[in-house]
Short mmCIF file of C-alpha atoms and ligand atoms in Angstrom, two decimals:
data_model
loop_
_atom_site.label_atom_id
_atom_site.label_comp_id
_atom_site.label_asym_id
_atom_site.label_seq_id
_atom_site.Cartn_x
_atom_site.Cartn_y
_atom_site.Cartn_z
CA UNK E 212 84.95 102.11 70.17
CA UNK E 213 87.83 101.45 72.53
CA UNK E 214 91.34 101.07 71.13
CA UNK E 215 91.96 97.33 70.62
CA UNK E 216 93.39 95.67 73.72
CA UNK E 217 95.61 93.53 71.53
CA UNK E 218 98.57 93.62 73.90
CA UNK E 219 97.14 90.37 75.33
CA UNK E 220 96.77 87.13 73.42
CA UNK E 221 93.50 85.20 73.39
CA UNK E 222 93.34 81.39 73.25
CA UNK E 223 89.98 79.64 72.82
CA UNK E 224 88.16 82.79 73.84
CA UNK E 225 90.25 83.15 76.96
CA UNK E 226 92.58 86.01 77.73
CA UNK E 227 96.24 85.05 78.31
CA UNK E 228 98.16 87.01 80.95
CA UNK E 229 101.78 86.33 81.73
CA UNK E 230 101.60 83.23 79.55
CA UNK E 231 98.71 81.80 81.58
CA UNK E 232 95.06 81.47 80.61
CA UNK E 233 92.80 83.62 82.73
CA UNK E 234 90.95 80.74 84.43
CA UNK E 235 94.22 79.02 85.30
CA UNK E 236 95.64 82.27 86.59
CA UNK E 237 92.59 82.86 88.76
CA UNK E 238 93.01 79.36 90.19
CA UNK E 239 96.65 80.04 90.89
CA UNK E 240 95.89 83.31 92.65
CA UNK E 241 93.24 81.47 94.63
CA UNK E 242 90.73 84.28 94.83
CA UNK E 243 89.04 87.05 92.97
CA UNK E 244 89.24 89.99 92.68
CA UNK E 245 92.88 90.55 91.80
CA UNK E 246 95.18 92.66 89.71
CA UNK E 247 97.64 90.96 87.36
CA UNK E 248 100.60 92.71 85.77
CA UNK E 249 102.34 91.08 82.83
CA UNK E 250 106.15 91.14 83.02
CA UNK E 251 106.66 90.59 79.32
CA UNK E 252 104.49 93.61 78.51
CA UNK E 253 106.39 95.77 80.99
CA UNK E 254 109.66 94.75 79.36
CA UNK E 255 108.28 95.30 75.86
CA UNK E 256 107.09 98.79 76.71
CA UNK E 257 110.48 99.86 78.01
CA UNK E 258 112.16 98.34 74.93
CA UNK E 259 109.79 100.21 72.63
CA UNK E 260 110.63 103.51 74.34
CA UNK E 261 114.36 102.82 74.21
CA UNK E 262 114.04 102.38 70.49
CA UNK E 263 112.42 105.76 70.00
CA UNK E 264 114.14 107.94 72.61
CA UNK E 265 117.57 109.24 71.65
CA UNK E 266 120.52 107.54 73.34
CA UNK E 267 121.49 109.35 76.50
CA UNK E 268 117.93 110.30 77.46
CA UNK E 269 117.29 108.74 80.85
CA UNK E 270 114.03 106.95 81.36
CA UNK E 271 112.60 107.17 84.86
CA UNK E 272 109.66 105.33 86.38
CA UNK E 273 107.30 107.53 88.43
CA UNK E 274 106.36 104.80 90.87
CA UNK E 275 103.20 106.39 92.22
CA UNK E 276 101.52 104.88 89.15
CA UNK E 277 102.11 101.40 90.58
CA UNK E 278 104.09 101.00 93.78
CA UNK E 279 103.71 97.20 94.12
CA UNK E 280 107.19 96.22 95.37
CA UNK E 281 107.58 93.42 92.81
CA UNK E 282 106.70 95.81 89.98
CA UNK E 283 109.10 98.45 91.28
CA UNK E 284 111.77 95.75 91.56
CA UNK E 285 111.28 94.72 87.96
CA UNK E 286 111.14 98.30 86.72
CA UNK E 287 114.26 99.27 88.68
CA UNK E 288 116.19 96.79 86.57
CA UNK E 289 114.74 98.07 83.29
CA UNK E 290 114.73 101.87 83.57
CA UNK E 291 117.48 104.34 84.51
CA UNK E 292 115.90 105.73 87.64
CA UNK E 293 112.88 105.86 89.91
CA UNK E 294 110.92 108.96 90.87
CA UNK E 295 109.38 108.85 94.30
CA UNK E 296 106.91 111.19 95.96
CA UNK E 297 107.11 110.19 99.64
CA UNK E 298 109.50 108.58 102.09
CA UNK E 299 107.30 105.48 101.88
CA UNK E 300 107.93 105.24 98.14
CA UNK E 301 111.61 105.99 98.71
CA UNK E 302 111.85 102.94 100.95
CA UNK E 303 110.22 100.71 98.35
CA UNK E 304 112.54 102.04 95.62
CA UNK E 305 115.68 101.53 97.69
CA UNK E 306 114.51 98.09 98.87
CA UNK E 307 114.02 97.24 95.19
CA UNK E 308 117.67 97.99 94.54
CA UNK E 309 117.25 101.32 92.74
CA UNK E 310 120.53 103.25 92.50
CA UNK E 311 120.14 106.31 94.82
CA UNK E 312 122.09 108.49 92.42
CA UNK E 313 119.23 107.98 89.93
CA UNK E 314 116.33 108.36 92.37
CA UNK E 315 114.59 111.70 92.63
CA UNK E 316 112.07 112.81 95.21
CA UNK E 317 109.32 115.29 94.30
CA UNK E 318 106.17 116.35 96.13
CA UNK E 319 104.68 119.60 97.36
CA UNK E 320 104.68 118.90 101.10
CA UNK E 321 107.84 117.06 102.01
CA UNK E 322 108.06 116.81 105.77
CA UNK E 323 111.36 117.59 107.48
CA UNK E 324 111.80 113.94 108.42
CA UNK E 325 111.34 112.95 104.78
CA UNK E 326 113.89 115.53 103.62
CA UNK E 327 116.34 114.12 106.15
CA UNK E 328 115.77 110.57 104.89
CA UNK E 329 116.27 111.77 101.33
CA UNK E 330 119.59 113.48 102.10
CA UNK E 331 120.81 110.51 104.13
CA UNK E 332 119.87 108.26 101.18
CA UNK E 333 121.81 110.53 98.79
CA UNK E 334 118.89 110.83 96.40
CA UNK E 335 118.11 113.96 94.41
CA UNK E 336 115.52 116.21 96.07
CA UNK E 337 113.34 118.18 93.68
CA UNK E 338 112.86 121.24 95.86
CA UNK E 339 109.46 122.86 95.67
CA UNK E 340 109.70 125.76 98.13
CA UNK E 341 112.03 128.19 99.87
CA UNK E 342 111.33 126.39 103.16
CA UNK E 343 112.73 123.16 101.73
CA UNK E 344 115.99 124.90 100.88
CA UNK E 345 116.48 126.29 104.38
CA UNK E 346 115.54 122.96 105.94
CA UNK E 347 117.94 121.13 103.64
CA UNK E 348 120.71 123.51 104.68
CA UNK E 349 120.20 122.51 108.32
CA UNK E 350 119.99 118.81 107.46
CA UNK E 351 123.09 118.96 105.26
CA UNK E 352 125.20 120.45 108.01
CA UNK E 353 123.77 117.99 110.58
CA UNK E 354 124.56 114.99 108.43
CA UNK E 355 127.75 116.38 106.92
CA UNK E 356 126.35 115.66 103.46
CA UNK E 357 125.41 118.42 101.04
CA UNK E 358 121.86 117.77 99.84
CA UNK E 359 121.59 117.00 96.14
CA UNK E 360 118.89 119.26 94.75
CA UNK E 361 117.08 120.06 91.56
CA UNK E 362 114.53 122.85 91.33
CA UNK E 363 111.02 121.87 90.42
CA UNK E 364 109.75 124.75 88.34
CA UNK E 365 106.12 125.71 87.98
CA UNK E 366 106.37 126.80 84.36
CA UNK E 367 104.71 129.81 82.82
CA UNK E 368 102.78 127.61 80.36
CA UNK E 369 100.36 124.67 80.51
CA UNK E 370 100.36 121.27 78.83
CA UNK E 371 97.62 121.50 76.24
CA UNK E 372 95.28 118.56 76.00
CA UNK E 373 96.46 116.97 79.20
CA UNK E 374 94.12 115.03 81.46
CA UNK E 375 95.56 116.52 84.63
CA UNK E 376 97.40 119.82 84.57
CA UNK E 377 100.23 120.05 87.04
CA UNK E 378 102.00 123.19 85.91
CA UNK E 379 101.22 126.69 84.71
CA UNK E 380 99.12 129.27 86.52
CA UNK E 381 98.93 129.18 90.30
CA UNK E 382 99.88 125.66 91.47
CA UNK E 383 100.97 123.96 94.68
CA UNK E 384 103.69 122.16 92.72
CA UNK E 385 107.18 123.55 92.29
CA UNK E 386 108.32 127.15 92.45
CA UNK E 387 106.98 129.71 89.98
CA UNK E 388 109.50 130.30 87.19
CA UNK E 389 109.74 133.98 88.10
CA UNK E 390 110.79 133.11 91.69
CA UNK E 391 113.41 130.58 90.62
CA UNK E 392 116.37 133.02 90.35
CA UNK E 393 115.91 133.95 94.03
CA UNK E 394 115.60 130.28 94.99
CA UNK E 395 118.79 129.45 93.07
CA UNK E 396 120.61 132.20 94.98
CA UNK E 397 119.41 130.63 98.26
CA UNK E 398 120.63 127.21 97.10
CA UNK E 399 124.03 128.69 96.29
CA UNK E 400 124.29 130.46 99.67
CA UNK E 401 123.23 127.30 101.49
CA UNK E 402 126.00 125.33 99.77
CA UNK E 403 123.64 122.65 98.48
CA UNK E 404 124.67 120.49 95.53
CA UNK E 405 122.59 121.94 92.71
CA UNK E 406 122.10 119.39 89.91
CA UNK E 407 119.31 120.63 87.68
CA UNK E 408 115.69 121.34 86.97
CA UNK E 409 112.47 119.39 87.02
CA UNK E 410 109.47 120.46 84.96
CA UNK E 411 106.25 118.50 84.88
CA UNK E 412 103.46 120.13 82.96
CA UNK E 413 100.79 117.45 83.22
CA UNK E 414 99.60 113.92 82.72
CA UNK E 415 97.62 111.61 80.41
CA UNK E 416 98.26 113.36 77.12
CA UNK E 417 97.56 111.48 73.89
CA UNK E 418 98.71 114.24 71.54
CA UNK E 419 102.36 113.97 70.56
CA UNK E 420 102.28 117.53 69.29
CA UNK E 421 101.39 119.05 72.63
CA UNK E 422 103.92 116.88 74.45
CA UNK E 423 106.63 118.09 72.04
CA UNK E 424 105.50 121.65 72.55
CA UNK E 425 105.73 121.30 76.34
CA UNK E 426 109.18 119.69 76.07
CA UNK E 427 110.44 122.51 73.88
CA UNK E 428 109.08 125.20 76.20
CA UNK E 429 110.42 123.36 79.26
CA UNK E 430 113.83 123.09 77.65
CA UNK E 431 113.94 126.76 76.75
CA UNK E 432 112.79 127.81 80.19
CA UNK E 433 115.51 125.65 81.76
CA UNK E 434 118.18 127.21 79.53
CA UNK E 435 117.06 130.66 80.67
CA UNK E 436 116.94 129.70 84.34
CA UNK E 437 120.33 127.99 84.14
CA UNK E 438 121.96 131.41 83.78
CA UNK E 439 121.32 131.99 87.48
CA UNK E 440 122.27 128.49 88.64
CA UNK E 441 125.14 128.12 91.12
CA UNK E 442 126.48 125.02 89.31
CA UNK E 443 126.07 123.47 85.84
CA UNK E 444 122.86 121.59 85.09
CA UNK E 445 123.50 117.82 85.29
CA UNK E 446 119.90 116.65 85.04
CA UNK E 447 117.10 118.24 83.11
CA UNK E 448 113.89 116.40 83.89
CA UNK E 449 111.45 117.36 81.15
CA UNK E 450 108.51 115.53 82.71
CA UNK E 451 106.43 113.04 80.80
CA UNK E 452 102.72 113.12 80.50
CA UNK E 453 102.54 110.29 77.93
CA UNK E 454 98.97 109.01 78.00
CA UNK E 455 97.34 105.65 77.27
CA UNK E 456 93.91 105.13 75.67
CA UNK E 457 91.24 104.52 78.29
CA UNK E 458 88.02 105.63 76.66
CA UNK E 459 86.12 105.13 73.40
CA UNK E 460 87.61 107.17 70.57
CA UNK E 461 91.08 107.42 72.11
CA UNK E 462 94.10 106.14 70.25
CA UNK E 463 97.60 105.17 71.27
CA UNK E 464 100.17 107.93 71.39
CA UNK E 465 102.52 108.28 68.42
CA UNK E 466 106.02 108.16 69.92
CA UNK E 467 108.00 108.89 66.76
CA UNK E 468 107.59 112.70 66.77
CA UNK E 469 108.45 112.79 70.47
CA UNK E 470 111.69 110.93 69.85
CA UNK E 471 112.54 113.29 67.01
CA UNK E 472 111.79 116.35 69.09
CA UNK E 473 114.01 115.10 71.92
CA UNK E 474 116.84 114.44 69.45
CA UNK E 475 116.65 118.04 68.28
CA UNK E 476 116.65 119.33 71.85
CA UNK E 477 119.54 117.05 72.81
CA UNK E 478 121.47 118.46 69.87
CA UNK E 479 120.84 122.04 71.04
CA UNK E 480 121.81 121.06 74.59
CA UNK E 481 125.32 120.11 73.46
CA UNK E 482 125.99 123.85 73.30
CA UNK E 483 123.41 125.33 75.63
CA UNK E 484 123.53 122.84 78.54
CA UNK E 485 126.65 120.79 77.82
CA UNK E 486 126.71 118.87 81.14
CA UNK E 487 123.03 117.94 81.17
CA UNK E 488 121.33 114.58 80.69
CA UNK E 489 117.65 114.70 79.84
CA UNK E 490 115.27 112.69 82.00
CA UNK E 491 111.78 111.63 80.95
CA UNK E 492 109.62 110.43 83.83
CA UNK E 493 106.71 108.18 83.04
CA UNK E 494 104.17 106.43 85.20
CA UNK E 495 101.07 105.12 83.49
CA UNK E 496 102.70 104.87 80.07
CA UNK E 497 105.15 102.30 81.43
CA UNK E 498 102.80 100.16 83.48
CA UNK E 499 99.18 101.00 82.68
CA UNK E 500 98.62 98.80 79.67
CA UNK E 501 100.37 95.80 81.22
CA UNK E 502 97.82 95.40 83.99
CA UNK E 503 94.29 94.06 84.27
CA UNK E 504 91.80 93.89 87.11
CA UNK E 505 89.84 90.67 87.31
CA UNK E 506 86.65 90.05 89.25
CA UNK E 507 84.09 87.25 89.20
CA UNK E 508 80.45 87.64 88.37
CA UNK E 509 78.53 86.85 91.58
CA UNK E 510 75.05 87.73 90.40
CA UNK E 511 73.15 88.56 87.27
CA UNK E 512 70.08 90.71 87.67
CA UNK E 513 67.60 92.26 85.32
CA UNK E 514 66.05 95.48 86.55
CA UNK E 515 63.26 96.89 84.39
CA UNK E 516 64.85 95.42 81.33
CA UNK E 517 68.45 96.40 82.07
CA UNK E 518 71.04 93.69 82.76
CA UNK E 519 73.37 94.13 85.75
CA UNK E 520 76.36 91.90 86.20
CA UNK E 521 77.33 92.16 89.85
CA UNK E 522 80.97 91.32 90.38
CA UNK E 523 83.00 90.71 93.53
CA UNK E 524 85.28 93.70 92.88
CA UNK E 525 84.57 97.37 92.46
CA UNK E 526 85.52 100.94 93.15
CA UNK E 527 87.10 100.07 96.50
CA UNK E 528 89.88 98.40 94.47
CA UNK E 529 89.61 100.35 91.24
CA UNK E 530 88.42 103.85 91.85
CA UNK E 531 89.66 105.14 88.49
CA UNK E 532 87.65 102.62 86.45
CA UNK E 533 84.53 103.74 88.31
CA UNK E 534 85.19 107.25 87.00
CA UNK E 535 85.79 108.79 90.38
CA UNK E 536 89.53 109.50 90.12
CA UNK E 537 89.75 112.78 88.27
CA UNK E 538 87.24 112.18 85.48
CA UNK E 539 84.88 115.02 84.72
CA UNK E 540 82.34 112.98 82.78
CA UNK E 541 82.22 109.26 83.57
CA UNK E 542 83.22 107.01 80.65
CA UNK E 543 83.79 103.29 80.45
CA UNK E 544 87.22 101.74 80.65
CA UNK E 545 87.64 98.81 78.27
CA UNK E 546 85.89 95.91 80.03
CA UNK E 547 85.42 92.37 78.70
CA UNK E 548 84.28 88.99 79.88
CA UNK E 549 87.77 87.50 79.91
CA UNK E 550 86.73 83.88 79.52
CA UNK E 551 84.22 84.60 76.73
CA UNK E 552 86.10 86.79 74.28
CA UNK E 553 84.41 86.78 70.90
CA UNK E 554 81.59 84.60 72.21
CA UNK E 555 77.97 85.01 71.07
CA UNK E 556 75.31 86.12 71.77
CA UNK E 557 76.06 89.61 73.02
CA UNK E 558 73.89 91.94 75.06
CA UNK E 559 74.08 95.37 76.67
CA UNK E 560 74.98 95.02 80.32
CA UNK E 561 76.22 97.15 83.17
CA UNK E 562 78.99 95.80 85.34
CA UNK E 563 78.65 96.89 88.96
CA UNK E 564 80.51 96.15 92.16
CA UNK E 565 79.22 94.94 95.53
CA UNK E 566 79.31 98.31 97.30
CA UNK E 567 76.13 99.94 98.50
CA UNK E 568 76.61 103.05 96.38
CA UNK E 569 75.58 103.85 92.82
CA UNK E 570 79.13 105.08 92.24
CA UNK E 571 80.27 101.46 92.17
CA UNK E 572 79.87 101.12 88.42
CA UNK E 573 82.69 99.67 86.32
CA UNK E 574 80.91 99.50 82.96
CA UNK E 575 77.76 101.34 82.03
CA UNK E 576 75.67 99.61 79.36
CA UNK E 577 78.50 97.98 77.43
CA UNK E 578 78.15 95.49 74.62
CA UNK E 579 79.35 92.23 76.19
CA UNK E 580 78.94 88.51 75.60
CA UNK E 581 76.06 87.20 77.73
CA UNK E 582 77.71 86.43 81.06
CA UNK E 583 76.75 84.04 83.84
CA UNK E 584 77.59 83.75 87.50
CA UNK E 585 81.18 82.49 87.74
CA UNK E 586 82.45 84.25 84.60
CA UNK E 587 85.41 86.58 84.91
CA UNK E 588 85.09 90.28 84.13
CA UNK E 589 88.31 91.98 83.11
CA UNK E 590 89.07 95.69 83.28
CA UNK E 591 91.94 96.58 80.95
CA UNK E 592 94.37 99.54 81.23
CA UNK E 593 94.55 98.85 84.95
CA UNK E 594 98.27 98.65 85.63
CA UNK E 595 98.43 102.24 86.89
CA UNK E 596 96.44 104.12 89.55
CA UNK E 597 94.59 100.98 90.54
CA UNK E 598 95.04 99.29 93.90
CA UNK E 599 97.09 102.03 95.54
CA UNK E 600 94.76 104.78 94.32
CA UNK E 601 91.57 103.20 95.68
CA UNK E 602 89.76 103.37 99.03
CA UNK E 603 90.19 99.73 100.02
CA UNK E 604 88.75 100.24 103.50
CA UNK E 605 85.46 101.59 102.17
CA UNK E 606 82.64 99.20 103.11
CA UNK E 607 84.74 96.45 104.63
CA UNK E 608 85.17 94.10 101.69
CA UNK E 609 88.31 91.95 101.42
CA UNK E 610 91.53 93.62 100.28
CA UNK E 611 92.57 92.88 96.74
CA UNK E 612 95.54 90.84 95.72
CA UNK E 613 98.15 91.87 93.16
CA UNK E 614 100.32 89.49 91.17
CA UNK E 615 103.18 90.07 88.78
CA UNK E 616 103.18 87.29 86.21
C1 LIG Y 99 102.20 111.64 88.83
C2 LIG Y 99 103.47 112.12 88.31
C3 LIG Y 99 104.08 111.46 87.23
C4 LIG Y 99 103.46 110.29 86.53
O1 LIG Y 99 102.33 110.64 85.80
P1 LIG Y 99 101.75 109.60 84.74
O2 LIG Y 99 100.57 110.27 84.17
O3 LIG Y 99 101.42 108.36 85.47
O4 LIG Y 99 102.83 109.36 83.73
C5 LIG Y 99 105.29 111.92 86.80
N1 LIG Y 99 105.89 112.98 87.40
C6 LIG Y 99 105.33 113.64 88.42
C7 LIG Y 99 106.03 114.78 89.02
C8 LIG Y 99 104.11 113.24 88.91
O5 LIG Y 99 103.54 113.89 89.92
#
């Protein structure tokens, strides 16, 4: 069983998104397929986090999860900062009105031109190599602006139970904890404005306990590393990794223990890192559950007894729902017939896209109401790593549309 997708209302068997029934919304958009992101759910999610996180913890949006400019614009007004991972994202964040003093820029291969744009924009650069420090020294003297830097640390531990590990062991991200003292000395010699540390252990974790454990270890590592820092720590970015339920058997993350853990750490920090604000950076947890992907059934076929609903959207718009974006074993996202919720009879059907590849499978033998040509298939949990994480040029089908409603 999938976790209930009860973040959306249903009226007369029809899903309601952004206050609009699905069929009316599809008419308004004027085409299928499309992504729709619900503003009220985005606001509610931020409010829910604010309630649980201790005051003073800064909430950042990692915009690679959903870089649609309208979404970033909305989020910029709700959260405390935006985390970008390219100069392209930096432009969208600044266009959206994000405050540069609360924008940070991470990524393992920042080009010199991107570093220059970051310094000129006065955003915080999470440095990930010795080369970045020497390049930033040159840029700072060129522009007459000391680069604001934090050190992204590749920790000496991993995030247990995380879908994607991004720290611990040999990694292309950050600088190994044991090399950080030497890097901090370089930063001091280069006269850069050191502001803190960034630790990101991994992504898509549904176990509060392992998130708390990673936060504690990250905190303690930062306290140790701070002894060699040229200036006091102003920002301590403890990462995020909060997951959302995608697959059968998964349940929503329990935030309460995470809030408690952060309160304890914030209390310790009053003595150990007195100038530091904690930052939590979240992508999918903020936007993932607020978005759906909608495509129309264009054909219904029965092949040797198995029903195939062929829809006008597929992996070219939604690679992750097809199972080809970091899944080891393919599992179904929650998929429904959005204009027939609760309708009878039901049948087992596979929902496939129009691409000429067997990878274009959005639901494998799911229990669904019997659907006809013209019905609307909905893929839930699609607000993150959807449109921008998909190979839209593959096979020459129309680009998808995104709406914020
Ligand atoms: C991708 C990424 C995130 C966001 O991850 P989610 O799983 O979407 O929350 C946050 N921080 C960094 C450094 C990232 O690379």
